[in-house]
C-alpha positions as MATLAB code, in Angstrom:
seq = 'XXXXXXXXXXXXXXXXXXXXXXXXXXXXXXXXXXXXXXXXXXXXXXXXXXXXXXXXXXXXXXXXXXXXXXXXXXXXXXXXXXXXXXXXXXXXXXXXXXXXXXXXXXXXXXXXXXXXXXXXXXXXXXXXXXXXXXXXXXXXXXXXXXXXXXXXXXXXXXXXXXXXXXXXXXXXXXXXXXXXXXX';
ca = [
      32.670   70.014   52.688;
      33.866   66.752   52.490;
      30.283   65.576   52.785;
      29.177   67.646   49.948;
      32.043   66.441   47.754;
      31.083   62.475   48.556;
      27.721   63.106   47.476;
      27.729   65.062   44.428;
      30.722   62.141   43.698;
      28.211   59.955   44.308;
      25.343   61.462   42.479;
      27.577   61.640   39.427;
      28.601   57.695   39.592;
      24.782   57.205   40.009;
      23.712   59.443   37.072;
      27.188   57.680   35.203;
      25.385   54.172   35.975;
      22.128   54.838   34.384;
      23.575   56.843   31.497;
      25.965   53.734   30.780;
      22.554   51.424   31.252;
      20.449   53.096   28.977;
      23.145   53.183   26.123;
      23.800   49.672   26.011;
      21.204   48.186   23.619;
      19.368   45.128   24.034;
      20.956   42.065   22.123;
      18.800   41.560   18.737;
      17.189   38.165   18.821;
      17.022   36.401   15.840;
      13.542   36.528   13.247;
      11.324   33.463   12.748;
      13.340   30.253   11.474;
      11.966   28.781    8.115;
      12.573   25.416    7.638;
      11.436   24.023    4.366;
       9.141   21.294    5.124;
       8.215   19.086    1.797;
       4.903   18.610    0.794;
       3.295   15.477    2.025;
       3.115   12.944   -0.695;
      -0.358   12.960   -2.134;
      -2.694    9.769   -0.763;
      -2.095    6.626   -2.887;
      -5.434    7.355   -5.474;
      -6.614    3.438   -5.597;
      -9.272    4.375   -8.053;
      -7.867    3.877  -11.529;
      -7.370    0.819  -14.097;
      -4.132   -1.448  -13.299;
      -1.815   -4.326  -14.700;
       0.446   -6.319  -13.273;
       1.721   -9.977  -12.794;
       1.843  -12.235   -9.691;
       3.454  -15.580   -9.255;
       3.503  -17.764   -6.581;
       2.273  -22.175   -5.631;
      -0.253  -24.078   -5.949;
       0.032  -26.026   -3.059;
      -2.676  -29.501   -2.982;
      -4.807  -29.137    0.343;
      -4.768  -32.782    1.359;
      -2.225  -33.197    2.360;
      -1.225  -29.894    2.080;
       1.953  -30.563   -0.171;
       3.744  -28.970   -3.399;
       2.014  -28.950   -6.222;
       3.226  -26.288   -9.278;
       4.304  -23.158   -9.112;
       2.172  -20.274  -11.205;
       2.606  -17.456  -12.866;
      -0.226  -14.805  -13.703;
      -0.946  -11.623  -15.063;
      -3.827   -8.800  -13.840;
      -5.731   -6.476  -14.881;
      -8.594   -4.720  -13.128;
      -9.989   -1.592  -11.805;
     -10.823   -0.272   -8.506;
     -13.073    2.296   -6.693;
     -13.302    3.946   -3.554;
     -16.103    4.554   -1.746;
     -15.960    7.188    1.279;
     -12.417    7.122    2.792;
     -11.855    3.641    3.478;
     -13.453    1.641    1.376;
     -11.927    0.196   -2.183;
     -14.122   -2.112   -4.302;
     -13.082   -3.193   -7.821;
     -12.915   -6.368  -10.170;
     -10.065   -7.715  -12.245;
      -9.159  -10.720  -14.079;
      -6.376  -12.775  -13.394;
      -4.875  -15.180  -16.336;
      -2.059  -17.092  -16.731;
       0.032  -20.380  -16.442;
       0.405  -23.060  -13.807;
       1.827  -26.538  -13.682;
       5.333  -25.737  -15.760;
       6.238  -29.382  -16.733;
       2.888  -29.633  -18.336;
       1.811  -25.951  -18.936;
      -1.840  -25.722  -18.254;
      -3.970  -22.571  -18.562;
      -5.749  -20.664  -15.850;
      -8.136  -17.535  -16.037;
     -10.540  -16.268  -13.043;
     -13.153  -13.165  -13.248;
     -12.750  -11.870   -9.565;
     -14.630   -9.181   -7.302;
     -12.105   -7.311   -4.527;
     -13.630   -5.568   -1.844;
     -10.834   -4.033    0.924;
     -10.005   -1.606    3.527;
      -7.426    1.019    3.891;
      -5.546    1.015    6.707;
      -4.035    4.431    6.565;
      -3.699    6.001    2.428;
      -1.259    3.602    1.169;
      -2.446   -0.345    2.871;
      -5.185   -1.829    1.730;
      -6.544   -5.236    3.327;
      -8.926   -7.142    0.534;
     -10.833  -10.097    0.169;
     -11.700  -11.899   -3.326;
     -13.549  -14.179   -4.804;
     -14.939  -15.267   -8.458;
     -15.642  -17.905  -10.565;
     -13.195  -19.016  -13.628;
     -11.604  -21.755  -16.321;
      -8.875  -23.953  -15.209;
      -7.732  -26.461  -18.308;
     -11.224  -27.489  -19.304;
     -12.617  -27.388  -15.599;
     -15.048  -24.685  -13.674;
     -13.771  -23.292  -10.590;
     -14.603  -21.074   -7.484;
     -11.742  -19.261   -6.315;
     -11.824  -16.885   -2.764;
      -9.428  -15.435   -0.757;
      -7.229  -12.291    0.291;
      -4.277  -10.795    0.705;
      -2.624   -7.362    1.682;
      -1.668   -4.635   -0.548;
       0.790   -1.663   -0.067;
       1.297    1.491   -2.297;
       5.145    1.602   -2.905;
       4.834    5.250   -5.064;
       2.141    7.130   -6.420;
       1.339    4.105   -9.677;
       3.433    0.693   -8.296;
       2.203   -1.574   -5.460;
       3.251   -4.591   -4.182;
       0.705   -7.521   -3.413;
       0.429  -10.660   -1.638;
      -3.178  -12.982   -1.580;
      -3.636  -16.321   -0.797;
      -6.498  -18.165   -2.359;
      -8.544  -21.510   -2.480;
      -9.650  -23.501   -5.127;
     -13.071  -25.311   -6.067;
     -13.069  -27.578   -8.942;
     -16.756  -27.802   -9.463;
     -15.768  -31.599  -10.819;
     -14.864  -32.166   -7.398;
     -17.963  -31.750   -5.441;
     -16.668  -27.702   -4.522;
     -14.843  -29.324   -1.636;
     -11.619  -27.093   -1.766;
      -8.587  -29.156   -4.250;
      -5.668  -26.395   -3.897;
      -4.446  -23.247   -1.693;
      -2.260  -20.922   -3.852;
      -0.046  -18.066   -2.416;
       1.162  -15.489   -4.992;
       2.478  -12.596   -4.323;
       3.566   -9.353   -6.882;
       3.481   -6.250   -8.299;
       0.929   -3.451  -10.062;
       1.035   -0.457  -12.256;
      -2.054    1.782  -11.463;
      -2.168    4.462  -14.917;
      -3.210    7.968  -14.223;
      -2.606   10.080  -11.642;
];
């Protein structure tokens, strides 16, 4: 008898057990997380008109030395071709040589790369008036979208005088900012 008592005890712990076991209920996990994730910033649209202003030296080549500092506006208008490639023109005009103001203007062609949506890498060149002389100008510089209408600019550029047998007179470095309109 005591046999029969252990086992039906231990029948009824075992059935106990798995009653218990099937009434607890499984932990609820959590549902899917949503993080708000802000829209990426559109690409930098390098295809409009801009204006701007850029200042910088003149520096004279030989020996390379001071020569005036310069101030300039812009205004031009680019175009992109495929995904990398920006091509545009824009004139540059403006003041050099403060203690004797003189007046500069150049007609220039840009052609650049964009390295990513928002750096572009560009070379330029043109022809212009310098105080009563003809010049060649060329150069290029770096450009980087700050927002989705200002960037920020550097160039560096060499000058021609065609008075002076196009051997190169001046190096300028400028560097500023531009306001492209649209959107």
């Amino acid at each position: 008898m005591k046999i029969l008592v252990a086992a039906l005890a231990a029948g009824a712990l075992a059935v106990a057990t798995n009653a218990q076991a099937a009434d607890v209920s499984m932990p609820m996990m959590p549902g899917p997380v949503v993080v708000a994730v802000p829209a990426p910033s559109p690409a930098f649209d390098w295809s409009r008109f801009y204006v701007g202003a850029i200042g910088g030296v003149y520096l004279a080549s030989d020996p390379l030395e001071f020569y005036s500092g310069r101030v300039t506006g812009i205004v031009g208008k680019g175009f992109t071709i495929g995904q990398r490639l920006v091509v545009g023109g824009e004139v540059q005009a403006g003041l050099y040589d403060f203690s004797d103001p003189a007046f500069e203007m150049y007609g220039l062609g840009r052609a650049g790369v964009l390295l990513g949506e928002r750096v572009l890498v560009f070379t330029l060149g043109g022809i212009g008036w310098d105080s009563g002389n003809w010049a060649l100008v060329g150069g290029g510089g770096v450009e980087v979208a700050l927002g989705a209408n200002l960037s920020l600019r550097g160039e560096t550029m060499l000058y021609w005088g065609f008075g002076d047998g196009l051997a190169p007179g001046y190096v300028w470095l400028s560097g500023g900012l531009a306001w492209r309109f649209g959107r």
